[in-house]
PDB file of N, CA and C in Angstrom:
ATOM      1  N   SER A1039       3.126  -3.257  21.946  1.00  0.00           N
ATOM      2  CA  SER A1039       3.809  -2.309  21.081  1.00  0.00           C
ATOM      3  C   SER A1039       3.028  -0.995  21.032  1.00  0.00           C
ATOM      4  N   GLU A1040       3.678   0.008  20.539  1.00  0.00           N
ATOM      5  CA  GLU A1040       3.046   1.327  20.452  1.00  0.00           C
ATOM      6  C   GLU A1040       1.821   1.301  19.544  1.00  0.00           C
ATOM      7  N   SER A1041       1.895   0.545  18.441  1.00  0.00           N
ATOM      8  CA  SER A1041       0.749   0.489  17.525  1.00  0.00           C
ATOM      9  C   SER A1041      -0.426  -0.249  18.162  1.00  0.00           C
ATOM     10  N   GLU A1042      -0.155  -1.295  18.930  1.00  0.00           N
ATOM     11  CA  GLU A1042      -1.236  -1.997  19.627  1.00  0.00           C
ATOM     12  C   GLU A1042      -1.880  -1.086  20.663  1.00  0.00           C
ATOM     13  N   PHE A1043      -1.065  -0.347  21.390  1.00  0.00           N
ATOM     14  CA  PHE A1043      -1.575   0.581  22.392  1.00  0.00           C
ATOM     15  C   PHE A1043      -2.506   1.600  21.741  1.00  0.00           C
ATOM     16  N   SER A1044      -2.072   2.180  20.637  1.00  0.00           N
ATOM     17  CA  SER A1044      -2.888   3.171  19.924  1.00  0.00           C
ATOM     18  C   SER A1044      -4.199   2.572  19.459  1.00  0.00           C
ATOM     19  N   LYS A1045      -4.164   1.319  19.012  1.00  0.00           N
ATOM     20  CA  LYS A1045      -5.380   0.641  18.565  1.00  0.00           C
ATOM     21  C   LYS A1045      -6.405   0.571  19.694  1.00  0.00           C
ATOM     22  N   TYR A1046      -5.960   0.212  20.890  1.00  0.00           N
ATOM     23  CA  TYR A1046      -6.879   0.116  22.024  1.00  0.00           C
ATOM     24  C   TYR A1046      -7.372   1.488  22.466  1.00  0.00           C
ATOM     25  N   ILE A1047      -6.493   2.464  22.506  1.00  0.00           N
ATOM     26  CA  ILE A1047      -6.862   3.809  22.945  1.00  0.00           C
ATOM     27  C   ILE A1047      -7.865   4.450  21.998  1.00  0.00           C
ATOM     28  N   ASN A1048      -7.721   4.183  20.720  1.00  0.00           N
ATOM     29  CA  ASN A1048      -8.572   4.827  19.714  1.00  0.00           C
ATOM     30  C   ASN A1048      -9.836   4.038  19.359  1.00  0.00           C
ATOM     31  N   ASN A1049     -10.104   2.926  20.061  1.00  0.00           N
ATOM     32  CA  ASN A1049     -11.267   2.115  19.694  1.00  0.00           C
ATOM     33  C   ASN A1049     -12.586   2.662  20.226  1.00  0.00           C
ATOM     34  N   GLY A1050     -12.525   3.681  21.096  1.00  0.00           N
ATOM     35  CA  GLY A1050     -13.755   4.297  21.585  1.00  0.00           C
ATOM     36  C   GLY A1050     -14.291   3.693  22.867  1.00  0.00           C
ATOM     37  N   GLY A1051     -13.736   2.569  23.315  1.00  0.00           N
ATOM     38  CA  GLY A1051     -14.203   1.953  24.548  1.00  0.00           C
ATOM     39  C   GLY A1051     -13.371   2.394  25.745  1.00  0.00           C
ATOM     40  N   LEU A1052     -13.777   1.921  26.897  1.00  0.00           N
ATOM     41  CA  LEU A1052     -13.059   2.218  28.132  1.00  0.00           C
ATOM     42  C   LEU A1052     -11.775   1.401  28.177  1.00  0.00           C
ATOM     43  N   VAL A1053     -10.643   2.074  28.366  1.00  0.00           N
ATOM     44  CA  VAL A1053      -9.346   1.415  28.441  1.00  0.00           C
ATOM     45  C   VAL A1053      -8.681   1.800  29.752  1.00  0.00           C
ATOM     46  N   ILE A1054      -8.245   0.789  30.493  1.00  0.00           N
ATOM     47  CA  ILE A1054      -7.536   1.012  31.743  1.00  0.00           C
ATOM     48  C   ILE A1054      -6.158   0.397  31.577  1.00  0.00           C
ATOM     49  N   ALA A1055      -5.141   1.234  31.651  1.00  0.00           N
ATOM     50  CA  ALA A1055      -3.774   0.774  31.421  1.00  0.00           C
ATOM     51  C   ALA A1055      -2.973   0.848  32.708  1.00  0.00           C
ATOM     52  N   LYS A1056      -2.260  -0.229  32.979  1.00  0.00           N
ATOM     53  CA  LYS A1056      -1.360  -0.287  34.130  1.00  0.00           C
ATOM     54  C   LYS A1056       0.062  -0.319  33.586  1.00  0.00           C
ATOM     55  N   PHE A1057       0.806   0.729  33.858  1.00  0.00           N
ATOM     56  CA  PHE A1057       2.198   0.821  33.420  1.00  0.00           C
ATOM     57  C   PHE A1057       3.080   0.329  34.558  1.00  0.00           C
ATOM     58  N   THR A1058       3.932  -0.658  34.286  1.00  0.00           N
ATOM     59  CA  THR A1058       4.781  -1.211  35.335  1.00  0.00           C
ATOM     60  C   THR A1058       6.218  -1.384  34.847  1.00  0.00           C
ATOM     61  N   VAL A1059       7.090  -1.580  35.807  1.00  0.00           N
ATOM     62  CA  VAL A1059       8.463  -2.006  35.549  1.00  0.00           C
ATOM     63  C   VAL A1059       8.773  -3.092  36.578  1.00  0.00           C
ATOM     64  N   SER A1060       9.708  -3.953  36.266  1.00  0.00           N
ATOM     65  CA  SER A1060       9.963  -5.125  37.098  1.00  0.00           C
ATOM     66  C   SER A1060      10.393  -4.776  38.523  1.00  0.00           C
ATOM     67  N   TRP A1061      11.029  -3.639  38.713  1.00  0.00           N
ATOM     68  CA  TRP A1061      11.548  -3.267  40.022  1.00  0.00           C
ATOM     69  C   TRP A1061      10.551  -2.483  40.877  1.00  0.00           C
ATOM     70  N   CYS A1062       9.339  -2.265  40.396  1.00  0.00           N
ATOM     71  CA  CYS A1062       8.345  -1.434  41.095  1.00  0.00           C
ATOM     72  C   CYS A1062       7.545  -2.273  42.103  1.00  0.00           C
ATOM     73  N   GLY A1063       7.814  -2.052  43.382  1.00  0.00           N
ATOM     74  CA  GLY A1063       7.099  -2.776  44.434  1.00  0.00           C
ATOM     75  C   GLY A1063       5.599  -2.518  44.439  1.00  0.00           C
ATOM     76  N   PRO A1064       5.155  -1.243  44.419  1.00  0.00           N
ATOM     77  CA  PRO A1064       3.720  -0.972  44.401  1.00  0.00           C
ATOM     78  C   PRO A1064       3.017  -1.584  43.180  1.00  0.00           C
ATOM     79  N   CYS A1065       3.713  -1.641  42.046  1.00  0.00           N
ATOM     80  CA  CYS A1065       3.128  -2.256  40.844  1.00  0.00           C
ATOM     81  C   CYS A1065       2.819  -3.725  41.099  1.00  0.00           C
ATOM     82  N   LYS A1066       3.743  -4.396  41.766  1.00  0.00           N
ATOM     83  CA  LYS A1066       3.545  -5.816  42.091  1.00  0.00           C
ATOM     84  C   LYS A1066       2.412  -5.997  43.093  1.00  0.00           C
ATOM     85  N   MET A1067       2.289  -5.044  44.026  1.00  0.00           N
ATOM     86  CA  MET A1067       1.252  -5.142  45.042  1.00  0.00           C
ATOM     87  C   MET A1067      -0.147  -5.020  44.448  1.00  0.00           C
ATOM     88  N   ILE A1068      -0.324  -4.171  43.439  1.00  0.00           N
ATOM     89  CA  ILE A1068      -1.670  -3.988  42.881  1.00  0.00           C
ATOM     90  C   ILE A1068      -2.005  -4.988  41.776  1.00  0.00           C
ATOM     91  N   ALA A1069      -1.024  -5.766  41.338  1.00  0.00           N
ATOM     92  CA  ALA A1069      -1.246  -6.703  40.227  1.00  0.00           C
ATOM     93  C   ALA A1069      -2.435  -7.642  40.450  1.00  0.00           C
ATOM     94  N   PRO A1070      -2.576  -8.283  41.625  1.00  0.00           N
ATOM     95  CA  PRO A1070      -3.732  -9.177  41.817  1.00  0.00           C
ATOM     96  C   PRO A1070      -5.067  -8.433  41.735  1.00  0.00           C
ATOM     97  N   ARG A1071      -5.133  -7.235  42.283  1.00  0.00           N
ATOM     98  CA  ARG A1071      -6.385  -6.461  42.234  1.00  0.00           C
ATOM     99  C   ARG A1071      -6.698  -6.015  40.816  1.00  0.00           C
ATOM    100  N   PHE A1072      -5.664  -5.652  40.068  1.00  0.00           N
ATOM    101  CA  PHE A1072      -5.853  -5.263  38.676  1.00  0.00           C
ATOM    102  C   PHE A1072      -6.464  -6.417  37.884  1.00  0.00           C
ATOM    103  N   LYS A1073      -5.963  -7.627  38.126  1.00  0.00           N
ATOM    104  CA  LYS A1073      -6.513  -8.811  37.445  1.00  0.00           C
ATOM    105  C   LYS A1073      -7.971  -9.040  37.849  1.00  0.00           C
ATOM    106  N   GLU A1074      -8.272  -8.895  39.132  1.00  0.00           N
ATOM    107  CA  GLU A1074      -9.660  -9.040  39.603  1.00  0.00           C
ATOM    108  C   GLU A1074     -10.569  -8.046  38.897  1.00  0.00           C
ATOM    109  N   LEU A1075     -10.130  -6.800  38.831  1.00  0.00           N
ATOM    110  CA  LEU A1075     -10.940  -5.779  38.157  1.00  0.00           C
ATOM    111  C   LEU A1075     -11.154  -6.121  36.687  1.00  0.00           C
ATOM    112  N   ALA A1076     -10.122  -6.620  36.035  1.00  0.00           N
ATOM    113  CA  ALA A1076     -10.256  -7.015  34.631  1.00  0.00           C
ATOM    114  C   ALA A1076     -11.266  -8.146  34.488  1.00  0.00           C
ATOM    115  N   ASP A1077     -11.220  -9.107  35.400  1.00  0.00           N
ATOM    116  CA  ASP A1077     -12.163 -10.231  35.352  1.00  0.00           C
ATOM    117  C   ASP A1077     -13.594  -9.793  35.624  1.00  0.00           C
ATOM    118  N   GLU A1078     -13.753  -8.790  36.473  1.00  0.00           N
ATOM    119  CA  GLU A1078     -15.083  -8.304  36.853  1.00  0.00           C
ATOM    120  C   GLU A1078     -15.684  -7.334  35.838  1.00  0.00           C
ATOM    121  N   ASN A1079     -14.875  -6.719  35.015  1.00  0.00           N
ATOM    122  CA  ASN A1079     -15.343  -5.670  34.097  1.00  0.00           C
ATOM    123  C   ASN A1079     -15.020  -6.020  32.656  1.00  0.00           C
ATOM    124  N   LYS A1080     -15.787  -6.914  32.119  1.00  0.00           N
ATOM    125  CA  LYS A1080     -15.547  -7.396  30.749  1.00  0.00           C
ATOM    126  C   LYS A1080     -15.849  -6.344  29.686  1.00  0.00           C
ATOM    127  N   ASN A1081     -16.552  -5.272  30.064  1.00  0.00           N
ATOM    128  CA  ASN A1081     -16.883  -4.218  29.096  1.00  0.00           C
ATOM    129  C   ASN A1081     -15.722  -3.242  28.882  1.00  0.00           C
ATOM    130  N   ALA A1082     -14.670  -3.369  29.671  1.00  0.00           N
ATOM    131  CA  ALA A1082     -13.501  -2.494  29.551  1.00  0.00           C
ATOM    132  C   ALA A1082     -12.297  -3.305  29.078  1.00  0.00           C
ATOM    133  N   THR A1083     -11.354  -2.615  28.486  1.00  0.00           N
ATOM    134  CA  THR A1083     -10.096  -3.238  28.083  1.00  0.00           C
ATOM    135  C   THR A1083      -9.042  -2.881  29.108  1.00  0.00           C
ATOM    136  N   PHE A1084      -8.425  -3.886  29.694  1.00  0.00           N
ATOM    137  CA  PHE A1084      -7.372  -3.690  30.680  1.00  0.00           C
ATOM    138  C   PHE A1084      -6.040  -4.047  30.040  1.00  0.00           C
ATOM    139  N   LEU A1085      -5.106  -3.118  30.094  1.00  0.00           N
ATOM    140  CA  LEU A1085      -3.789  -3.322  29.496  1.00  0.00           C
ATOM    141  C   LEU A1085      -2.711  -3.322  30.573  1.00  0.00           C
ATOM    142  N   HIS A1086      -1.808  -4.275  30.468  1.00  0.00           N
ATOM    143  CA  HIS A1086      -0.622  -4.319  31.327  1.00  0.00           C
ATOM    144  C   HIS A1086       0.560  -3.973  30.434  1.00  0.00           C
ATOM    145  N   ILE A1087       1.200  -2.852  30.712  1.00  0.00           N
ATOM    146  CA  ILE A1087       2.291  -2.389  29.860  1.00  0.00           C
ATOM    147  C   ILE A1087       3.581  -2.409  30.663  1.00  0.00           C
ATOM    148  N   ASP A1088       4.522  -3.201  30.205  1.00  0.00           N
ATOM    149  CA  ASP A1088       5.806  -3.383  30.872  1.00  0.00           C
ATOM    150  C   ASP A1088       6.805  -2.355  30.354  1.00  0.00           C
ATOM    151  N   GLY A1089       7.169  -1.405  31.200  1.00  0.00           N
ATOM    152  CA  GLY A1089       8.101  -0.351  30.817  1.00  0.00           C
ATOM    153  C   GLY A1089       9.509  -0.849  30.568  1.00  0.00           C
ATOM    154  N   ASP A1090       9.857  -2.030  31.117  1.00  0.00           N
ATOM    155  CA  ASP A1090      11.172  -2.604  30.846  1.00  0.00           C
ATOM    156  C   ASP A1090      11.283  -3.045  29.395  1.00  0.00           C
ATOM    157  N   VAL A1091      10.161  -3.470  28.828  1.00  0.00           N
ATOM    158  CA  VAL A1091      10.129  -3.959  27.441  1.00  0.00           C
ATOM    159  C   VAL A1091       9.778  -2.835  26.470  1.00  0.00           C
ATOM    160  N   ASN A1092       8.852  -1.995  26.853  1.00  0.00           N
ATOM    161  CA  ASN A1092       8.340  -0.931  25.981  1.00  0.00           C
ATOM    162  C   ASN A1092       8.781   0.428  26.511  1.00  0.00           C
ATOM    163  N   LYS A1093       9.979   0.837  26.192  1.00  0.00           N
ATOM    164  CA  LYS A1093      10.555   2.070  26.730  1.00  0.00           C
ATOM    165  C   LYS A1093       9.757   3.316  26.354  1.00  0.00           C
ATOM    166  N   VAL A1094       9.074   3.306  25.217  1.00  0.00           N
ATOM    167  CA  VAL A1094       8.305   4.484  24.815  1.00  0.00           C
ATOM    168  C   VAL A1094       7.234   4.813  25.841  1.00  0.00           C
ATOM    169  N   PHE A1095       6.738   3.797  26.543  1.00  0.00           N
ATOM    170  CA  PHE A1095       5.693   4.039  27.512  1.00  0.00           C
ATOM    171  C   PHE A1095       6.211   4.724  28.764  1.00  0.00           C
ATOM    172  N   LEU A1096       7.494   4.617  29.043  1.00  0.00           N
ATOM    173  CA  LEU A1096       8.054   5.368  30.160  1.00  0.00           C
ATOM    174  C   LEU A1096       7.925   6.860  29.898  1.00  0.00           C
ATOM    175  N   PHE A1097       8.079   7.255  28.645  1.00  0.00           N
ATOM    176  CA  PHE A1097       7.900   8.660  28.281  1.00  0.00           C
ATOM    177  C   PHE A1097       6.441   9.067  28.446  1.00  0.00           C
ATOM    178  N   ILE A1098       5.537   8.180  28.103  1.00  0.00           N
ATOM    179  CA  ILE A1098       4.104   8.478  28.256  1.00  0.00           C
ATOM    180  C   ILE A1098       3.771   8.664  29.732  1.00  0.00           C
ATOM    181  N   ILE A1099       4.356   7.833  30.601  1.00  0.00           N
ATOM    182  CA  ILE A1099       4.119   7.982  32.034  1.00  0.00           C
ATOM    183  C   ILE A1099       4.613   9.348  32.495  1.00  0.00           C
ATOM    184  N   TYR A1100       5.779   9.744  32.033  1.00  0.00           N
ATOM    185  CA  TYR A1100       6.319  11.067  32.372  1.00  0.00           C
ATOM    186  C   TYR A1100       5.349  12.162  31.909  1.00  0.00           C
ATOM    187  N   ALA A1101       4.819  12.018  30.715  1.00  0.00           N
ATOM    188  CA  ALA A1101       3.879  13.004  30.181  1.00  0.00           C
ATOM    189  C   ALA A1101       2.602  13.038  31.000  1.00  0.00           C
ATOM    190  N   LEU A1102       2.132  11.883  31.447  1.00  0.00           N
ATOM    191  CA  LEU A1102       0.940  11.836  32.292  1.00  0.00           C
ATOM    192  C   LEU A1102       1.178  12.606  33.592  1.00  0.00           C
ATOM    193  N   LYS A1103       2.331  12.407  34.181  1.00  0.00           N
ATOM    194  CA  LYS A1103       2.638  13.104  35.432  1.00  0.00           C
ATOM    195  C   LYS A1103       2.708  14.610  35.223  1.00  0.00           C
ATOM    196  N   LYS A1104       3.156  15.024  34.063  1.00  0.00           N
ATOM    197  CA  LYS A1104       3.277  16.452  33.770  1.00  0.00           C
ATOM    198  C   LYS A1104       1.986  17.034  33.207  1.00  0.00           C
ATOM    199  N   GLY A1105       0.990  16.195  32.944  1.00  0.00           N
ATOM    200  CA  GLY A1105      -0.284  16.674  32.423  1.00  0.00           C
ATOM    201  C   GLY A1105      -0.232  17.025  30.936  1.00  0.00           C
ATOM    202  N   THR A1106       0.698  16.423  30.193  1.00  0.00           N
ATOM    203  CA  THR A1106       0.845  16.757  28.778  1.00  0.00           C
ATOM    204  C   THR A1106       0.639  15.540  27.879  1.00  0.00           C
ATOM    205  N   LEU A1107      -0.173  14.598  28.302  1.00  0.00           N
ATOM    206  CA  LEU A1107      -0.354  13.365  27.528  1.00  0.00           C
ATOM    207  C   LEU A1107      -0.819  13.656  26.100  1.00  0.00           C
ATOM    208  N   TYR A1108      -1.723  14.596  25.926  1.00  0.00           N
ATOM    209  CA  TYR A1108      -2.273  14.822  24.594  1.00  0.00           C
ATOM    210  C   TYR A1108      -1.232  15.335  23.611  1.00  0.00           C
ATOM    211  N   SER A1109      -0.156  15.931  24.118  1.00  0.00           N
ATOM    212  CA  SER A1109       0.891  16.371  23.214  1.00  0.00           C
ATOM    213  C   SER A1109       1.817  15.212  22.832  1.00  0.00           C
ATOM    214  N   VAL A1110       1.705  14.083  23.536  1.00  0.00           N
ATOM    215  CA  VAL A1110       2.531  12.909  23.244  1.00  0.00           C
ATOM    216  C   VAL A1110       1.854  12.012  22.225  1.00  0.00           C
ATOM    217  N   ILE A1111       0.557  11.809  22.381  1.00  0.00           N
ATOM    218  CA  ILE A1111      -0.155  10.856  21.513  1.00  0.00           C
ATOM    219  C   ILE A1111      -0.481  11.486  20.179  1.00  0.00           C
TER     220      ILE A1111
END
């Protein structure tokens, strides 16, 4: 959820978020490596965010591409 996402982003630690949707081929291809990285880096928080379920995050992805993330959060 959006509130959970904000909690992780604002905790001060390293957060790595993977935004995906079910139809994204490249997202599926990197999924095993993302899990490996999460297992190898316990000092970071790894988030898997499903855009099919959490539509607000699709807007965040758009903002990231446009370089305006800080105006969204």
